């Protein structure tokens, strides 16, 4: 089922296209698998450096997920709201970016 690509500001939800939804869920599933792998490494008393390298890979995967989601948000929700005259969306974006950059 194809979903509408705009944000619903009143409810703070977003309908995503089937393709966007699938891409995001697939990324999260891979990350989830990586985290389970790290747990397994800890349970098997793996060497610290090996675990740290896997944690670094998960951090990179989460950062890539954030970049993809933020890019989509700006191109759809933010752009649509600006076109509709909802200037408060810019402030929300700035606040979000400030939190992400901490």
Phi, psi and omega in degrees: 000128179282135182253153176290142187266010183260157175279149175253091190304324182294327183255354181053049172234168178218128173273125181253156174293160178301322180294314180297316179302312182298317181298314181294316181294321177297317177300314181296323178296319177296317179297317179301318177296320178298317180295319176298323177297321178296317178301317178299320178298317179296315181298330180264012178057043178296159181295139185307314182299321178296319178294316180300322179294323177290323176297320177299320178296321178294317178301318179295320179294320177293321178297320178295321177299313179301315180299316180296315181293318179296317179301314178297319180299314181295316183291333182252285186302306185295311181299316180298316180294320178297315178300328181274003178083015180268079184294339180297339178295327178296316178296320177299319178296316179300315179298319179297314179298320178299318178294320181292333184270359179292000000 
